PDB file of C-alpha atoms in Angstrom:
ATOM      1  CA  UNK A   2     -71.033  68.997 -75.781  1.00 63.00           C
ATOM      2  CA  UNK A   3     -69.853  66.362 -73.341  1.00 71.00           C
ATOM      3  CA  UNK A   4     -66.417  65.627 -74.893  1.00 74.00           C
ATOM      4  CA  UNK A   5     -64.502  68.127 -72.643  1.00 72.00           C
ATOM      5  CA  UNK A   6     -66.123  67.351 -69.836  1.00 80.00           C
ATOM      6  CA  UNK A   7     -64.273  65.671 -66.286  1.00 82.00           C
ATOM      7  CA  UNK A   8     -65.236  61.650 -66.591  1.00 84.00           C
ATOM      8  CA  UNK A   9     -65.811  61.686 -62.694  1.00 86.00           C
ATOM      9  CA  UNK A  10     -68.466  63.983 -62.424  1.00 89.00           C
ATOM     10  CA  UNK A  11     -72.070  63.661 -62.833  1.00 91.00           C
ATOM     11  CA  UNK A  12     -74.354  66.721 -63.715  1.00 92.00           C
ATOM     12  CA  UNK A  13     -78.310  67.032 -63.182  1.00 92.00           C
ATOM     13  CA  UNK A  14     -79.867  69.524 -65.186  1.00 90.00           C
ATOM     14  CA  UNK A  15     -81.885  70.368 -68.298  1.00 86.00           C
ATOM     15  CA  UNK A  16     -81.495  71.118 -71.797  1.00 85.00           C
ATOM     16  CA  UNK A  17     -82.966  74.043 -73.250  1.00 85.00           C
ATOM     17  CA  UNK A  18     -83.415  75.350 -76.477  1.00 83.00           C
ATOM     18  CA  UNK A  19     -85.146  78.827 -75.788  1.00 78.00           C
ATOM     19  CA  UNK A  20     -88.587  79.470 -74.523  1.00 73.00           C
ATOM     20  CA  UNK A  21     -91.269  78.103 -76.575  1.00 66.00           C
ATOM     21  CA  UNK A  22     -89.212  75.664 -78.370  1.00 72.00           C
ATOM     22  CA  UNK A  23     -90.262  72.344 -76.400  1.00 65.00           C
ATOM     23  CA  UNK A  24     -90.757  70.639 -79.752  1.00 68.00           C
ATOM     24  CA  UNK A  25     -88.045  71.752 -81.832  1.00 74.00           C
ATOM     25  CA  UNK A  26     -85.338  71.111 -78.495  1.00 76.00           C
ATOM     26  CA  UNK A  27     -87.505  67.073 -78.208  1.00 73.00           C
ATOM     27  CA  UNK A  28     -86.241  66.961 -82.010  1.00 75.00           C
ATOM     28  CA  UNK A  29     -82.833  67.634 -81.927  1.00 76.00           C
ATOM     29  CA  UNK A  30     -81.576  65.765 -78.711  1.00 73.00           C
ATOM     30  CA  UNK A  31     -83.015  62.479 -80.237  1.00 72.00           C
ATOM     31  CA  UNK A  32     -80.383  62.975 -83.509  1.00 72.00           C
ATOM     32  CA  UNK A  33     -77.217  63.118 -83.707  1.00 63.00           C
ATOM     33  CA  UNK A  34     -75.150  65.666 -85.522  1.00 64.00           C
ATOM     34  CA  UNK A  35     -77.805  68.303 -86.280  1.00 65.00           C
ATOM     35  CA  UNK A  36     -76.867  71.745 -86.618  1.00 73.00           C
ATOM     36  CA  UNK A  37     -79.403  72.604 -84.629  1.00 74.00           C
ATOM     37  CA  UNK A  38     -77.477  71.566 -81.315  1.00 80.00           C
ATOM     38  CA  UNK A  39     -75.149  74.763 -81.692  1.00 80.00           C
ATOM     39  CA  UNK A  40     -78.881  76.433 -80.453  1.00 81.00           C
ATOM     40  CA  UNK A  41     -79.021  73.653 -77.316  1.00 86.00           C
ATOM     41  CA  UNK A  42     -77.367  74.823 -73.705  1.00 88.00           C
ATOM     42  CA  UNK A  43     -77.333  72.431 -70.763  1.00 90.00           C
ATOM     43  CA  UNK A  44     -78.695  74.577 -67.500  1.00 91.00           C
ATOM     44  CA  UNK A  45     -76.890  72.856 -64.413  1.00 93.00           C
ATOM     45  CA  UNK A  46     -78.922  72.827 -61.385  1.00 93.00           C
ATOM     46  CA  UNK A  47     -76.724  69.941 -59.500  1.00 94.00           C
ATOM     47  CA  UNK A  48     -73.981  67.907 -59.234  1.00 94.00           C
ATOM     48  CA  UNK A  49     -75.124  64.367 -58.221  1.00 94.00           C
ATOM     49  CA  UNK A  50     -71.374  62.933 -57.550  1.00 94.00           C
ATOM     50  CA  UNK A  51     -71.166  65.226 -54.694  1.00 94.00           C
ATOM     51  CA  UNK A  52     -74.304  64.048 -53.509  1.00 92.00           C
ATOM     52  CA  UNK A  53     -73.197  63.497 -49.835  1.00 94.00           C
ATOM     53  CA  UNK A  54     -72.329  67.332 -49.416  1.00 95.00           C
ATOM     54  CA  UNK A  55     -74.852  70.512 -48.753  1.00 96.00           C
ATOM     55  CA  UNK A  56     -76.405  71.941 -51.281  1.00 95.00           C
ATOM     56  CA  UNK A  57     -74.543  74.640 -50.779  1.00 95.00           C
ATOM     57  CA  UNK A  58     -70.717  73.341 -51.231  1.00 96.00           C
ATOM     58  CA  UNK A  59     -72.263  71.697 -54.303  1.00 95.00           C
ATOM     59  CA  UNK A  60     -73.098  75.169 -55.772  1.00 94.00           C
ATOM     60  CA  UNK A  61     -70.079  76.532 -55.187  1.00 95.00           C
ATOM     61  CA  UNK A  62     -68.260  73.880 -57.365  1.00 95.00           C
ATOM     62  CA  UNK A  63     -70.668  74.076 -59.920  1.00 95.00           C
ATOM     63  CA  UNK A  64     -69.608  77.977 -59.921  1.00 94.00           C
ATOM     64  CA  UNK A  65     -66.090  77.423 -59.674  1.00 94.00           C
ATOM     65  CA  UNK A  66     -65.942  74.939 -62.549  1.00 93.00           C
ATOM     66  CA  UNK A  67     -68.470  75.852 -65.244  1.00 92.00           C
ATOM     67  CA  UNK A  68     -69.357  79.307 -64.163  1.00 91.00           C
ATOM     68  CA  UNK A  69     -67.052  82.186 -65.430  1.00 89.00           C
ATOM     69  CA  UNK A  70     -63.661  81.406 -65.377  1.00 88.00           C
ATOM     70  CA  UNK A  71     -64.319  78.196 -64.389  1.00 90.00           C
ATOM     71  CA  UNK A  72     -61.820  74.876 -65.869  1.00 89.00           C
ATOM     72  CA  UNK A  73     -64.997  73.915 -67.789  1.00 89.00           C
ATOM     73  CA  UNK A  74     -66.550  76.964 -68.300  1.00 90.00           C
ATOM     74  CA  UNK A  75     -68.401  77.124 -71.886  1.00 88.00           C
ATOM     75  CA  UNK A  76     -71.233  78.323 -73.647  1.00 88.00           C
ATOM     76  CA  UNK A  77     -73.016  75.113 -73.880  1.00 88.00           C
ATOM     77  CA  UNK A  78     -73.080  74.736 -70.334  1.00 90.00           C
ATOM     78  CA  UNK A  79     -74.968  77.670 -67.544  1.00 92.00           C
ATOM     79  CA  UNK A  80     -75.307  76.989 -63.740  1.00 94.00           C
ATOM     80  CA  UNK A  81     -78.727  77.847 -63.156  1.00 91.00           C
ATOM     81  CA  UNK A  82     -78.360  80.879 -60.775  1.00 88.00           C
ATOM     82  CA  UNK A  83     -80.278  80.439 -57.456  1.00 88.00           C
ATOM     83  CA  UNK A  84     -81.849  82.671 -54.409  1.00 87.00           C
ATOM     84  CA  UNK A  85     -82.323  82.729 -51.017  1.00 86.00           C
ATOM     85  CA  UNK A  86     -85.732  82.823 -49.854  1.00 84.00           C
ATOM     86  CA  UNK A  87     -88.327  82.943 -47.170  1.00 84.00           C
ATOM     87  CA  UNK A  88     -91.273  80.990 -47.229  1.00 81.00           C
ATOM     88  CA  UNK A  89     -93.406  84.260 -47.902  1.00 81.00           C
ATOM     89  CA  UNK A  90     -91.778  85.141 -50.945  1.00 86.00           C
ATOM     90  CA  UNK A  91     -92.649  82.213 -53.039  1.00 87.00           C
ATOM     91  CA  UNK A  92     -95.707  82.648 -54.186  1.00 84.00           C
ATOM     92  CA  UNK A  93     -94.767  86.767 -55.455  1.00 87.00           C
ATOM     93  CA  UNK A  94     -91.991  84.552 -56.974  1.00 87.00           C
ATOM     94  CA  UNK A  95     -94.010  82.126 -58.425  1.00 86.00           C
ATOM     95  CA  UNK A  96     -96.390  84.572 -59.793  1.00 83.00           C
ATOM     96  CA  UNK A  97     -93.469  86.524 -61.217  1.00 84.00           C
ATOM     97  CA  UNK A  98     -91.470  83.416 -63.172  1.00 80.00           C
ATOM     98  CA  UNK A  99     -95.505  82.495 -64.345  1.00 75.00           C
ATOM     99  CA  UNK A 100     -95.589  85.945 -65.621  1.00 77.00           C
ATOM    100  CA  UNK A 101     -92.424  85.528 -67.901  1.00 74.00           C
ATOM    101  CA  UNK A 102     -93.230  82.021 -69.432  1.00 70.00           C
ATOM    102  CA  UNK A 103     -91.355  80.206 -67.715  1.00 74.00           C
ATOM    103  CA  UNK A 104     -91.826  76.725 -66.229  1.00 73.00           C
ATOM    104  CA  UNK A 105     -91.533  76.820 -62.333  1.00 81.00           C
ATOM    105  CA  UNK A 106     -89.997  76.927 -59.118  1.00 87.00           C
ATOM    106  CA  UNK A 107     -87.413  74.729 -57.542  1.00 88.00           C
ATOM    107  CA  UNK A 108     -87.158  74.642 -53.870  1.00 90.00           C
ATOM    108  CA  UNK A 109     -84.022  73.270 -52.308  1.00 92.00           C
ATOM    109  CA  UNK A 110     -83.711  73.063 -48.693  1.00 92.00           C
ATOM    110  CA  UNK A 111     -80.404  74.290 -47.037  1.00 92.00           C
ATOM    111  CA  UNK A 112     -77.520  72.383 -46.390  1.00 94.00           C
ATOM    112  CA  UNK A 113     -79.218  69.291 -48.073  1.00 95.00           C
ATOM    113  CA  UNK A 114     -77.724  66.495 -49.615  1.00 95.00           C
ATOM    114  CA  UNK A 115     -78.402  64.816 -53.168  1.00 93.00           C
ATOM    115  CA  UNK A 116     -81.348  62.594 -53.406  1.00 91.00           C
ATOM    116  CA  UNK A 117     -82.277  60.663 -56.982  1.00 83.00           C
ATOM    117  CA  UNK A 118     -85.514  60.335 -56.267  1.00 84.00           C
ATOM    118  CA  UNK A 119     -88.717  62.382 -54.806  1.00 83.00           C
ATOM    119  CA  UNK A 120     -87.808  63.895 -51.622  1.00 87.00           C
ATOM    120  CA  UNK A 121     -89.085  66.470 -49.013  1.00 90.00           C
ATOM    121  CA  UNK A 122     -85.938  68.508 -49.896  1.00 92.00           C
ATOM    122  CA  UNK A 123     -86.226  69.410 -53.358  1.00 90.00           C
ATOM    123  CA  UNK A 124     -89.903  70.973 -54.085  1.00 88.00           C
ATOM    124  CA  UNK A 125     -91.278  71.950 -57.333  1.00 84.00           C
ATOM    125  CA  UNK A 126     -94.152  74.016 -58.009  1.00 84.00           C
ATOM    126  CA  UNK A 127     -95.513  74.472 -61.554  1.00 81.00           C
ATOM    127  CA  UNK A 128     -98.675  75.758 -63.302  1.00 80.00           C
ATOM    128  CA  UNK A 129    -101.105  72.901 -64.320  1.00 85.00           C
ATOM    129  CA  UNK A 130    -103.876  73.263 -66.451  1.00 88.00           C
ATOM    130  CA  UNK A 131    -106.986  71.065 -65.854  1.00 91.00           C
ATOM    131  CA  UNK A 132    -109.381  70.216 -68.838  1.00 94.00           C
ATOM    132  CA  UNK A 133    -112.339  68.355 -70.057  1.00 96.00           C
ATOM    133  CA  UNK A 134    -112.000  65.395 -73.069  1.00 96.00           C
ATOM    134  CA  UNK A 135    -114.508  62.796 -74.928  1.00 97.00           C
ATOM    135  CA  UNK A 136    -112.969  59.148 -74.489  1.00 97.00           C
ATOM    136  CA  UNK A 137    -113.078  58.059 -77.749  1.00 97.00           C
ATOM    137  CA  UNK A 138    -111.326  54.663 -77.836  1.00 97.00           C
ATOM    138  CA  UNK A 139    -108.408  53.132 -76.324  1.00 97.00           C
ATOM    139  CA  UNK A 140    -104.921  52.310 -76.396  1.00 95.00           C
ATOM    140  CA  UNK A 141    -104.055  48.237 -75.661  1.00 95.00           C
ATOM    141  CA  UNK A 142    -101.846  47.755 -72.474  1.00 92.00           C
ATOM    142  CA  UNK A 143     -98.240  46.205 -72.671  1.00 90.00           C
ATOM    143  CA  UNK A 144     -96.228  44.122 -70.407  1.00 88.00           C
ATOM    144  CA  UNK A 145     -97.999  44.527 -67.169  1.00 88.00           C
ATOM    145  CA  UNK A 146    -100.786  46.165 -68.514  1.00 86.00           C
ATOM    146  CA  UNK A 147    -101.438  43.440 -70.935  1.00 91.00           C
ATOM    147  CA  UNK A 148    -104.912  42.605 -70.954  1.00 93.00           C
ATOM    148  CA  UNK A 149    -106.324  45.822 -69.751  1.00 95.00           C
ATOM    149  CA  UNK A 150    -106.074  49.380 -71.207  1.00 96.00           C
ATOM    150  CA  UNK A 151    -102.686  51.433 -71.460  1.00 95.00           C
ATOM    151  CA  UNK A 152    -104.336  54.738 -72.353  1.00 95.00           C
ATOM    152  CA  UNK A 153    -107.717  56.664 -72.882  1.00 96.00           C
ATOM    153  CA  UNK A 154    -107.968  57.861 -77.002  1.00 96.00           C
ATOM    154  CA  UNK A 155    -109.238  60.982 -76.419  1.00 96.00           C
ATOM    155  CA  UNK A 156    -110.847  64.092 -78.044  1.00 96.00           C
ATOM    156  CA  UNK A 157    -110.413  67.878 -77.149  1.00 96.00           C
ATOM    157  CA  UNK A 158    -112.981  70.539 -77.549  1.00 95.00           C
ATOM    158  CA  UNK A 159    -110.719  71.693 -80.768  1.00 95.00           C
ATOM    159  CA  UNK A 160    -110.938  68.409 -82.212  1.00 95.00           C
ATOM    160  CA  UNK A 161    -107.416  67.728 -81.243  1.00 95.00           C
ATOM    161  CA  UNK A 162    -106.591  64.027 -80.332  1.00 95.00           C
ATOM    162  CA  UNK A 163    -104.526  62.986 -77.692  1.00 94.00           C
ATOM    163  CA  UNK A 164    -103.984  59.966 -75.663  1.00 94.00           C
ATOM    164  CA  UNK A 165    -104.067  59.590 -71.603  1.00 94.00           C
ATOM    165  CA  UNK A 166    -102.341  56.740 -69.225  1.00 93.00           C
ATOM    166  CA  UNK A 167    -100.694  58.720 -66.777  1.00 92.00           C
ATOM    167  CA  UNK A 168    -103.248  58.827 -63.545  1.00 93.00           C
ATOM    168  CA  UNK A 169    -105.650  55.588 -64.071  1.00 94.00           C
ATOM    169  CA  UNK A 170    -105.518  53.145 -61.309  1.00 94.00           C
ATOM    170  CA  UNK A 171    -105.184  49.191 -62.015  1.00 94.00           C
ATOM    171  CA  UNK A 172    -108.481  49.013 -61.608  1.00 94.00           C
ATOM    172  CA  UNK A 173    -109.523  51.942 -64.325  1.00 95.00           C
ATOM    173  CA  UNK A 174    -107.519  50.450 -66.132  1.00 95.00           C
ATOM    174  CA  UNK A 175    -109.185  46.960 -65.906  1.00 95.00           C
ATOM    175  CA  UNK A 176    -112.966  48.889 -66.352  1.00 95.00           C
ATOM    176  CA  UNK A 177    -111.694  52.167 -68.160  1.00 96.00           C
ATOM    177  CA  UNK A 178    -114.455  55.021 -68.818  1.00 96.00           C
ATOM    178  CA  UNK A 179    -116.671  54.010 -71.862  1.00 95.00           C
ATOM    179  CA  UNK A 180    -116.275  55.552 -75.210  1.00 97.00           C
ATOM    180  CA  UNK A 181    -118.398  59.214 -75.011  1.00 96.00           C
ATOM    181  CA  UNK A 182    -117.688  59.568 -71.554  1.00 96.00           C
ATOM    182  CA  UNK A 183    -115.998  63.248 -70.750  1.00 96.00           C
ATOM    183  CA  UNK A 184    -113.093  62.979 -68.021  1.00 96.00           C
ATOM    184  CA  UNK A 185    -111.195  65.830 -66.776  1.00 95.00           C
ATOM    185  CA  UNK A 186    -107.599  65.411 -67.549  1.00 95.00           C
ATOM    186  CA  UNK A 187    -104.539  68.126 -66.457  1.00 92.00           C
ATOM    187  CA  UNK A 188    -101.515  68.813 -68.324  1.00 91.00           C
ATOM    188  CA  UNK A 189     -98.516  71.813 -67.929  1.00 84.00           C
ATOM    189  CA  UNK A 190     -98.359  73.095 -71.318  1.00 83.00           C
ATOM    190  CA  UNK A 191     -99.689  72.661 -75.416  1.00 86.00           C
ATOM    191  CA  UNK A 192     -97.364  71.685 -78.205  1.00 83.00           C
ATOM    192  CA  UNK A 193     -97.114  74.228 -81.160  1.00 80.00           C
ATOM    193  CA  UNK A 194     -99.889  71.641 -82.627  1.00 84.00           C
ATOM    194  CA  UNK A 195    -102.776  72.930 -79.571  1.00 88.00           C
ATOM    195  CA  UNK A 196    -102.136  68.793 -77.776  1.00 89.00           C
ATOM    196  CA  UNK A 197    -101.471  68.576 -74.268  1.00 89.00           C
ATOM    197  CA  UNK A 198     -98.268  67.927 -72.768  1.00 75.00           C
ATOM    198  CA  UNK A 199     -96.593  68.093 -69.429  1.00 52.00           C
ATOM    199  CA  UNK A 200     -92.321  69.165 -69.068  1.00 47.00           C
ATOM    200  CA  UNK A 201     -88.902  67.928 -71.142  1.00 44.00           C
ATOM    201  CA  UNK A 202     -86.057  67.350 -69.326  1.00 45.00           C
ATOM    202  CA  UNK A 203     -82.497  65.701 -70.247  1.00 43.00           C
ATOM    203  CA  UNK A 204     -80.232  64.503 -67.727  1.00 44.00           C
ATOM    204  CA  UNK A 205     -76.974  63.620 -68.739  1.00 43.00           C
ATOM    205  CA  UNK A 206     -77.013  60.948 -66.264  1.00 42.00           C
ATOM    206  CA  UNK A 207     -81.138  59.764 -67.124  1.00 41.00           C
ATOM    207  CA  UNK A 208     -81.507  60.601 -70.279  1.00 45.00           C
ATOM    208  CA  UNK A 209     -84.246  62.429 -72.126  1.00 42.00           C
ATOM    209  CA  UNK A 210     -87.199  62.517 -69.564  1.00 42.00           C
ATOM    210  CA  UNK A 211     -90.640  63.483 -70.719  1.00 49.00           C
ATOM    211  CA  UNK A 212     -93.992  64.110 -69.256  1.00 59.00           C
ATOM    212  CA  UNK A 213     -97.711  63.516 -70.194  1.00 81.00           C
ATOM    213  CA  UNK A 214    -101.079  64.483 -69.843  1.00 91.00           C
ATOM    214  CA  UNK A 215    -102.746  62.766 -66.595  1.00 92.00           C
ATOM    215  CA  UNK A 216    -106.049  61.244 -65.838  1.00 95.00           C
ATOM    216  CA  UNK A 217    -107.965  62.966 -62.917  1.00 94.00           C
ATOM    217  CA  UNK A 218    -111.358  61.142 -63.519  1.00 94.00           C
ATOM    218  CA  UNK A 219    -114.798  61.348 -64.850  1.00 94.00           C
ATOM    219  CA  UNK A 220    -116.445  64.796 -65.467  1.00 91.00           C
ATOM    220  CA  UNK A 221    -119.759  64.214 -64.010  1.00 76.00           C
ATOM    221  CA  UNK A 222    -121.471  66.862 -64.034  1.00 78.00           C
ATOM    222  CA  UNK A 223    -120.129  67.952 -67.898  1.00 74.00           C
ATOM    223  CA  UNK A 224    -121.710  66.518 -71.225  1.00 85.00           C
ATOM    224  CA  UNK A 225    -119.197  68.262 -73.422  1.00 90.00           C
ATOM    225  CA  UNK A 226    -115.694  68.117 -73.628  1.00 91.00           C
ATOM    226  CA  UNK A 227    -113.860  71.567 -72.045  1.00 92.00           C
ATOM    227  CA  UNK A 228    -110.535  73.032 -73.376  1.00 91.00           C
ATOM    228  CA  UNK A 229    -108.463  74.978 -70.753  1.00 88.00           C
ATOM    229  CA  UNK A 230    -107.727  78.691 -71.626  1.00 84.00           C
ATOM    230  CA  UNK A 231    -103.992  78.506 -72.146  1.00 77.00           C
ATOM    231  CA  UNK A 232    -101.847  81.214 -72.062  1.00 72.00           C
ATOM    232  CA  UNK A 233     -99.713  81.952 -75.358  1.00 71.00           C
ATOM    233  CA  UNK A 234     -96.510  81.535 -73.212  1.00 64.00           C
ATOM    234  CA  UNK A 235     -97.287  77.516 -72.018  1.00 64.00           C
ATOM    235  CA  UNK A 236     -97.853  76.306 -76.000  1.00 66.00           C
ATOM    236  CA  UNK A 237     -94.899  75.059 -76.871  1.00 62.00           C
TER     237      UNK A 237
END
């Protein structure tokens, strides 16, 4: 996909394999040579090596180089189309992407630059789900965590197993929740196999970038583990 490609430019965006096929596109970027990337398109959303102009000049290159009739216009490769919009339309927005399957919302500010890292300038807003799990064991910490716990072993209402790291503090960590306690966890989306996950994203420039279920704490008040009611379009 990359071969044709201009050696001094460096794209963020995501690949995608069609809606619903988290797993399957996870599968196929992590081998080489699979048939199965003639199914894979890279959605542009930015141009980091023009990261000192606006937003908006950075668009318009994207559109004049891999949009139609673009130099490096293919298949494989889509700038991710994008719409003006007042603050008061984002939630009818939001609702209306939510309503199709599909992941979120990006929110770029106007004339902004590039930024590889969090930033008050790009916003994203995404459904989360927020469920209840048993702690049934736990997973050893590495490197810094050595010592103390890396994740919580957990069970789901279903009987599904999963593990948690993403959310505990150093000291949870150090004194994690003891086995049979229920904590209240919140992920984005289930596999195809009903586990928790969170989003996929592959940058050409970061690699393949994926999320996890995070800790929110101990369920108090709940003596049974809880699955969320998940919509058929966020299991993946």
């Amino acid at each position: 996909m990359i071969t044709e490609l201009p050696k001094d430019v460096t794209l963020d965006g995501e690949l995608f394999g069609g809606r619903g096929e988290f797993q399957t596109t996870a599968g196929i970027v992590k081998t080489m040579g699979l048939k199965g990337w003639k199914n894979i398109t890279f959605q542009i959303l930015d141009v980091p090596s023009m990261g000192n102009e606006p937003f908006e000049g950075r668009l318009q290159s994207l559109q004049e180089n891999f949009g139609q009739g673009g130099k490096y216009h293919s298949k494989e490769f889509v700038v991710v189309d994008q719409t003006s919009a007042e603050s008061y339309h984002v939630f009818d927005m939001f609702k209306e992407v939510e309503a199709h399957g599909e992941e979120g919302l990006m929110l770029r500010k106007p004339g902004s630059k590039y930024e590889g890292r969090r930033s008050s300038t790009l916003l994203k807003i995404k459904p989360f789900f927020d469920a209840e799990a048993e702690v049934t064991g736990y997973v050893p910490g590495k490197g810094k965590h050595t010592g103390s716990t890396d994740a919580l072993k957990c069970k789901m209402a279903s009987g599904k197993a999963f593990a948690v790291g993403s959310g505990l503090s150093d000291r949870q960590r150090a004194r994690p929740p003891k086995v049979g306690t229920i904590i209240v966890y919140r992920f984005q989306e289930l596999t195809k196999d009903g586990v928790p996950s969170a989003s996929f994203q592959y940058s050409l420039s970061l690699g393949v970038r994926t999320g996890a279920p995070t800790f929110v704490g101990e369920a108090a008040d709940e003596i049974v583990a809880k699955d969320a009611d998940v919509p058929a379009s966020k299991k993946v």
